[in-house]
CSV table of C-alpha atoms and ligand atoms in Angstrom, one decimal:
chain,number,residue,atom,x,y,z
A,11,UNK,CA,-3.9,16.7,-44.4
A,12,UNK,CA,-7.0,14.5,-44.3
A,13,UNK,CA,-7.0,11.1,-45.9
A,14,UNK,CA,-9.2,12.7,-48.6
A,15,UNK,CA,-7.0,14.5,-51.2
A,16,UNK,CA,-7.7,18.2,-51.5
A,17,UNK,CA,-9.1,19.5,-54.8
A,18,UNK,CA,-7.2,22.7,-55.7
A,19,UNK,CA,-8.5,25.0,-58.4
A,20,UNK,CA,-5.7,27.1,-60.0
A,21,UNK,CA,-6.6,30.1,-62.1
A,22,UNK,CA,-4.5,32.0,-64.5
A,23,UNK,CA,-4.8,34.1,-67.6
A,24,UNK,CA,-3.1,31.3,-69.6
A,25,UNK,CA,0.2,29.4,-69.4
A,26,UNK,CA,2.1,31.4,-66.8
A,27,UNK,CA,0.2,30.0,-63.8
A,28,UNK,CA,1.8,26.7,-64.6
A,29,UNK,CA,5.0,28.0,-62.9
A,30,UNK,CA,2.9,28.4,-59.7
A,31,UNK,CA,1.4,24.9,-60.2
A,32,UNK,CA,4.9,23.5,-60.7
A,33,UNK,CA,5.9,24.8,-57.2
A,34,UNK,CA,2.6,23.6,-55.6
A,35,UNK,CA,3.0,20.1,-56.9
A,36,UNK,CA,6.5,20.1,-55.5
A,37,UNK,CA,5.3,20.9,-52.0
A,38,UNK,CA,1.8,19.4,-52.1
A,39,UNK,CA,1.9,16.4,-54.4
A,40,UNK,CA,-0.9,14.5,-52.8
A,41,UNK,CA,-3.7,16.6,-54.3
A,42,UNK,CA,-6.0,16.8,-57.3
A,43,UNK,CA,-5.3,19.9,-59.3
A,44,UNK,CA,-7.8,21.6,-61.6
A,45,UNK,CA,-6.0,24.3,-63.7
A,46,UNK,CA,-8.0,26.9,-65.7
A,47,UNK,CA,-6.0,28.9,-68.2
A,48,UNK,CA,-8.0,31.6,-70.0
A,49,UNK,CA,-5.8,31.4,-73.1
A,50,UNK,CA,-8.4,32.9,-75.4
A,51,UNK,CA,-8.4,36.1,-73.5
A,52,UNK,CA,-4.8,36.6,-72.4
A,53,UNK,CA,-3.0,38.8,-71.8
A,54,UNK,CA,-4.7,40.1,-68.7
A,55,UNK,CA,-1.8,42.4,-68.0
A,56,UNK,CA,-3.0,45.1,-70.4
A,57,UNK,CA,-6.7,44.9,-69.4
A,58,UNK,CA,-8.9,47.0,-67.1
A,59,UNK,CA,-9.7,46.0,-63.5
A,60,UNK,CA,-13.4,45.6,-64.5
A,61,UNK,CA,-12.6,43.2,-67.3
A,62,UNK,CA,-10.1,41.2,-65.4
A,63,UNK,CA,-12.5,40.9,-62.4
A,64,UNK,CA,-15.3,39.7,-64.7
A,65,UNK,CA,-13.1,37.1,-66.3
A,66,UNK,CA,-11.7,36.0,-63.0
A,67,UNK,CA,-15.1,35.5,-61.4
A,68,UNK,CA,-16.3,33.4,-64.3
A,69,UNK,CA,-13.2,31.2,-64.1
A,70,UNK,CA,-13.5,30.8,-60.3
A,71,UNK,CA,-17.2,29.9,-60.7
A,72,UNK,CA,-16.2,27.3,-63.3
A,73,UNK,CA,-13.5,25.8,-61.0
A,74,UNK,CA,-15.9,25.5,-58.1
A,75,UNK,CA,-18.4,23.8,-60.4
A,76,UNK,CA,-15.7,21.2,-61.1
A,77,UNK,CA,-15.3,20.5,-57.4
A,78,UNK,CA,-12.5,22.9,-56.4
A,79,UNK,CA,-12.3,23.1,-52.6
A,80,UNK,CA,-9.5,25.7,-52.5
A,81,UNK,CA,-8.7,28.4,-55.1
A,82,UNK,CA,-5.3,29.6,-55.9
A,83,UNK,CA,-5.2,32.8,-58.0
A,84,UNK,CA,-1.9,32.2,-59.7
A,85,UNK,CA,-2.1,35.2,-62.0
A,86,UNK,CA,-0.5,38.3,-60.5
A,87,UNK,CA,-2.6,40.6,-62.5
A,88,UNK,CA,-5.9,38.9,-61.5
A,89,UNK,CA,-4.7,38.9,-57.8
A,90,UNK,CA,-3.8,42.6,-58.1
A,91,UNK,CA,-7.0,43.6,-59.7
A,92,UNK,CA,-9.7,41.2,-58.5
A,93,UNK,CA,-8.7,39.5,-55.3
A,94,UNK,CA,-11.2,41.3,-53.2
A,95,UNK,CA,-14.0,40.5,-55.7
A,96,UNK,CA,-12.9,36.9,-55.8
A,97,UNK,CA,-12.7,36.5,-52.0
A,98,UNK,CA,-16.2,37.9,-51.5
A,99,UNK,CA,-17.7,35.9,-54.4
A,100,UNK,CA,-16.1,32.5,-53.8
A,101,UNK,CA,-17.7,29.8,-51.7
A,102,UNK,CA,-14.3,28.2,-50.9
A,103,UNK,CA,-11.1,29.7,-49.5
A,104,UNK,CA,-9.0,31.6,-52.0
A,105,UNK,CA,-5.3,32.6,-51.9
A,106,UNK,CA,-3.5,35.0,-54.3
A,107,UNK,CA,0.1,35.4,-55.1
A,108,UNK,CA,0.7,38.9,-53.8
A,109,UNK,CA,0.6,38.6,-50.0
A,110,UNK,CA,2.9,35.5,-49.9
A,111,UNK,CA,5.4,37.2,-52.3
A,112,UNK,CA,5.4,40.3,-50.2
A,113,UNK,CA,5.8,38.3,-46.9
A,114,UNK,CA,8.8,36.4,-48.4
A,115,UNK,CA,10.4,39.7,-49.5
A,116,UNK,CA,9.8,41.2,-46.0
A,117,UNK,CA,11.5,38.2,-44.4
A,118,UNK,CA,14.6,38.8,-46.4
A,119,UNK,CA,15.1,42.6,-46.9
A,120,UNK,CA,17.5,44.3,-44.6
A,121,UNK,CA,17.3,47.7,-46.3
A,122,UNK,CA,13.4,47.5,-46.2
A,123,UNK,CA,13.4,48.5,-49.9
A,124,UNK,CA,12.1,46.1,-52.5
A,125,UNK,CA,12.0,46.3,-56.3
A,126,UNK,CA,8.9,44.7,-57.8
A,127,UNK,CA,8.4,43.9,-61.4
A,128,UNK,CA,5.1,42.9,-63.1
A,129,UNK,CA,2.7,43.6,-65.9
A,130,UNK,CA,1.4,47.0,-66.7
A,131,UNK,CA,-1.9,46.4,-64.9
A,132,UNK,CA,-0.3,44.8,-61.8
A,133,UNK,CA,2.1,47.7,-61.3
A,134,UNK,CA,-0.5,50.4,-62.1
A,135,UNK,CA,-2.7,48.9,-59.4
A,136,UNK,CA,0.0,49.3,-56.7
A,137,UNK,CA,-1.2,46.1,-55.1
A,138,UNK,CA,2.4,45.0,-54.3
A,139,UNK,CA,3.2,48.5,-53.0
A,140,UNK,CA,0.3,48.3,-50.6
A,141,UNK,CA,1.1,44.7,-49.5
A,142,UNK,CA,4.7,45.7,-48.9
A,143,UNK,CA,3.8,49.0,-47.1
A,144,UNK,CA,1.7,47.0,-44.6
A,145,UNK,CA,4.9,45.1,-43.8
A,146,UNK,CA,6.8,48.4,-43.4
A,147,UNK,CA,8.7,48.1,-46.7
A,148,UNK,CA,9.1,50.6,-49.4
A,149,UNK,CA,8.5,49.4,-53.0
A,150,UNK,CA,10.1,50.5,-56.2
A,151,UNK,CA,7.6,49.3,-58.8
A,152,UNK,CA,8.5,48.7,-62.5
A,153,UNK,CA,6.2,47.5,-65.3
A,154,UNK,CA,8.0,45.2,-67.7
A,155,UNK,CA,5.4,44.5,-70.4
A,156,UNK,CA,7.9,43.1,-73.0
A,157,UNK,CA,9.0,40.3,-70.8
A,158,UNK,CA,5.8,38.2,-71.1
A,159,UNK,CA,5.9,38.0,-74.9
A,160,UNK,CA,9.6,37.3,-74.9
A,161,UNK,CA,9.1,34.4,-72.5
A,162,UNK,CA,6.2,33.1,-74.5
A,163,UNK,CA,8.5,33.2,-77.6
A,164,UNK,CA,10.8,30.9,-75.7
A,165,UNK,CA,13.5,33.5,-75.4
A,166,UNK,CA,14.3,32.7,-71.8
A,167,UNK,CA,18.1,32.8,-72.3
A,168,UNK,CA,18.3,35.3,-75.2
A,169,UNK,CA,20.6,38.4,-75.4
A,170,UNK,CA,17.6,40.5,-76.4
A,171,UNK,CA,15.7,39.4,-73.3
A,172,UNK,CA,18.7,40.2,-71.2
A,173,UNK,CA,19.1,43.6,-72.8
A,174,UNK,CA,15.4,44.4,-72.2
A,175,UNK,CA,15.7,43.3,-68.6
A,176,UNK,CA,18.7,45.5,-68.1
A,177,UNK,CA,16.9,48.5,-69.4
A,178,UNK,CA,13.9,47.9,-67.2
A,179,UNK,CA,16.0,47.2,-64.1
A,180,UNK,CA,18.7,49.8,-64.5
A,181,UNK,CA,16.9,52.5,-62.5
A,182,UNK,CA,16.1,50.1,-59.7
A,183,UNK,CA,19.6,48.7,-59.3
A,184,UNK,CA,22.2,50.8,-61.1
A,185,UNK,CA,21.3,54.1,-59.7
A,186,UNK,CA,23.7,55.1,-56.9
A,187,UNK,CA,20.9,55.9,-54.5
A,188,UNK,CA,19.1,52.7,-54.9
A,189,UNK,CA,18.6,50.7,-51.8
A,190,UNK,CA,16.6,47.7,-52.8
A,191,UNK,CA,18.1,44.4,-51.7
A,192,UNK,CA,15.3,42.2,-53.0
A,193,UNK,CA,13.8,41.8,-56.5
A,194,UNK,CA,10.3,40.5,-56.2
A,195,UNK,CA,9.0,38.6,-59.3
A,196,UNK,CA,5.4,39.8,-59.6
A,197,UNK,CA,4.4,37.9,-62.7
A,198,UNK,CA,3.8,34.3,-63.5
A,199,UNK,CA,6.3,34.3,-66.4
A,200,UNK,CA,9.3,35.7,-64.7
A,201,UNK,CA,10.4,32.5,-62.8
A,202,UNK,CA,11.4,31.1,-66.2
A,203,UNK,CA,13.9,33.9,-66.7
A,204,UNK,CA,15.2,33.9,-63.1
A,205,UNK,CA,18.6,32.7,-64.2
A,206,UNK,CA,18.8,35.6,-66.7
A,207,UNK,CA,17.6,38.1,-64.1
A,208,UNK,CA,20.2,36.7,-61.7
A,209,UNK,CA,22.8,37.9,-64.2
A,210,UNK,CA,21.3,41.3,-64.5
A,211,UNK,CA,20.8,42.3,-60.8
A,212,UNK,CA,23.7,42.8,-58.4
A,213,UNK,CA,24.9,39.7,-56.6
A,214,UNK,CA,23.9,40.9,-53.2
A,215,UNK,CA,20.2,41.3,-54.2
A,216,UNK,CA,17.9,38.4,-53.4
A,217,UNK,CA,15.4,37.3,-55.9
A,218,UNK,CA,12.0,36.3,-54.5
A,219,UNK,CA,9.6,34.3,-56.6
A,220,UNK,CA,5.9,34.8,-55.6
A,221,UNK,CA,5.1,31.4,-57.3
A,222,UNK,CA,7.3,29.6,-54.8
A,223,UNK,CA,6.1,31.7,-51.9
A,224,UNK,CA,2.5,31.0,-52.8
A,225,UNK,CA,3.1,27.2,-52.9
A,226,UNK,CA,4.5,27.5,-49.3
A,227,UNK,CA,1.4,29.4,-48.3
A,228,UNK,CA,-0.8,26.7,-49.8
A,229,UNK,CA,1.1,24.0,-48.0
A,230,UNK,CA,0.8,25.8,-44.7
A,231,UNK,CA,-2.9,26.3,-45.2
A,232,UNK,CA,-3.4,22.6,-46.0
A,233,UNK,CA,-1.2,21.6,-43.0
A,234,UNK,CA,1.3,19.9,-45.3
A,235,UNK,CA,4.9,19.9,-44.0
A,236,UNK,CA,7.1,21.6,-46.5
A,237,UNK,CA,10.6,20.2,-47.3
A,238,UNK,CA,13.2,21.2,-44.7
A,239,UNK,CA,14.0,24.9,-44.8
A,240,UNK,CA,16.6,26.0,-47.2
A,241,UNK,CA,17.8,29.1,-49.0
A,242,UNK,CA,14.8,28.6,-51.3
A,243,UNK,CA,12.2,28.3,-48.5
A,244,UNK,CA,10.7,31.6,-49.2
A,245,UNK,CA,11.4,31.6,-52.9
A,246,UNK,CA,14.7,33.5,-52.6
A,247,UNK,CA,18.0,33.1,-54.4
A,248,UNK,CA,21.2,35.0,-54.1
A,249,UNK,CA,23.9,34.8,-56.8
A,250,UNK,CA,25.9,32.6,-54.4
A,251,UNK,CA,22.6,30.8,-53.7
A,252,UNK,CA,22.0,27.3,-52.7
A,253,UNK,CA,19.2,26.9,-55.2
A,254,UNK,CA,19.6,25.6,-58.7
A,255,UNK,CA,18.1,28.1,-60.9
A,256,UNK,CA,18.3,26.5,-64.3
A,257,UNK,CA,15.5,24.7,-66.0
A,258,UNK,CA,12.2,24.0,-64.2
A,259,UNK,CA,12.4,20.6,-62.7
A,260,UNK,CA,9.9,17.7,-62.4
A,261,UNK,CA,8.2,17.3,-59.0
A,262,UNK,CA,10.3,15.8,-56.1
A,263,UNK,CA,9.4,12.2,-55.3
A,264,UNK,CA,7.3,13.1,-52.3
A,265,UNK,CA,4.4,10.7,-51.2
A,266,UNK,CA,1.3,10.8,-53.4
A,267,UNK,CA,1.0,11.4,-57.1
A,268,UNK,CA,-0.8,14.5,-58.1
A,269,UNK,CA,-3.9,14.3,-60.4
A,270,UNK,CA,-4.3,17.0,-63.1
A,271,UNK,CA,-7.1,18.3,-65.2
A,272,UNK,CA,-6.4,21.3,-67.4
A,273,UNK,CA,-9.1,23.5,-68.8
A,274,UNK,CA,-8.3,26.1,-71.5
A,275,UNK,CA,-10.4,28.6,-73.5
A,276,UNK,CA,-8.3,28.4,-76.6
A,277,UNK,CA,-6.3,25.7,-78.5
A,278,UNK,CA,-5.7,22.5,-76.6
A,279,UNK,CA,-2.7,21.7,-78.8
A,280,UNK,CA,-1.0,25.0,-78.2
A,281,UNK,CA,-1.5,24.6,-74.4
A,282,UNK,CA,0.0,21.2,-74.5
A,283,UNK,CA,3.0,22.4,-76.5
A,284,UNK,CA,3.7,25.7,-74.7
A,285,UNK,CA,2.5,24.5,-71.3
A,286,UNK,CA,5.2,21.8,-71.0
A,287,UNK,CA,7.9,24.4,-70.9
A,288,UNK,CA,6.2,26.3,-68.1
A,289,UNK,CA,5.3,23.2,-66.0
A,290,UNK,CA,8.6,21.4,-66.6
A,291,UNK,CA,6.9,18.1,-67.7
A,292,UNK,CA,4.3,17.1,-70.3
A,293,UNK,CA,0.8,18.5,-70.0
A,294,UNK,CA,-1.9,15.9,-70.7
A,295,UNK,CA,-5.6,15.8,-69.9
A,296,UNK,CA,-6.4,19.2,-71.4
A,297,UNK,CA,-10.0,20.1,-72.2
A,298,UNK,CA,-11.4,23.0,-74.1
A,299,UNK,CA,-14.1,25.1,-72.3
A,300,UNK,CA,-16.0,28.1,-73.5
A,301,UNK,CA,-17.2,30.4,-70.8
A,302,UNK,CA,-18.7,33.0,-73.2
A,303,UNK,CA,-18.5,36.7,-72.7
B,17,LIG,N1,-0.4,35.8,-65.7
B,17,LIG,C1,-0.1,37.2,-65.8
B,17,LIG,C2,0.5,37.8,-64.5
B,17,LIG,O1,1.0,37.0,-63.7
B,17,LIG,C3,0.9,37.5,-67.0
B,17,LIG,C4,0.3,37.2,-68.4
B,17,LIG,C5,-0.8,38.1,-68.7
B,17,LIG,O2,-0.6,39.3,-68.8
B,17,LIG,O3,-2.0,37.6,-68.8
B,17,LIG,O4,0.4,38.9,-64.3
């Protein structure tokens, strides 16, 4: 990395992208982070491709106007529906969450069958299916629309959330013909219920978190050496796994202290309050912006 700190613009529909930011800060602490959460217009997961692309391009334009030199599209839905539009429109390099997540799943799967969960729009786009197919994997895709509101309600360790997850995942993992040996978390909110999902899926199924895989992709792109390889290096955990999967943790004490500016389109207070749970530490320096439209 050059002596100059990179300025990284992170875009999400709201709070969930903070799980991606949390992982990026852990791996690339010596950076300025500009985070845009489109809280007034979430959820994106139920919207059309045209609408999501329009919102995403506006947000990326805003982040570039604030000095972003790299864009990370932390929102799975925006990556799934608008990555091509963003890449051709942006003046700076952009990475999304889908290719890194798919690559991490491919590195782990022995059966070459992967179950992917995400919002309605992400799953309907089949973006993960295509990314996995390119890597010669077969995808079992399942929309889990109730999980986002349950996480936002703070029910990350609640029996109702567990029951909902069991219902969503039973076809993928309980059917005798199922062959998926990886569960790919294709939504920003799911890392927060990873411990709960760990209880739901069979113990020999690895869980891959595209938030963590994306942080590794960013570190690689910036030439930052990630921490030594571990079971979590590609964002995976097994039941026996070496990775602690409890609460989100504060950044590791690696050199450099990250700088943060947060921009939201709805209540600053609400973002501070809810955001801390997603980021794993207090969220300060939040400004309200109105992009119109
Ligand atoms: N950020 C979205 C995603 O990762 C989830 C929340 C929403 O639907 O806006 O797909």
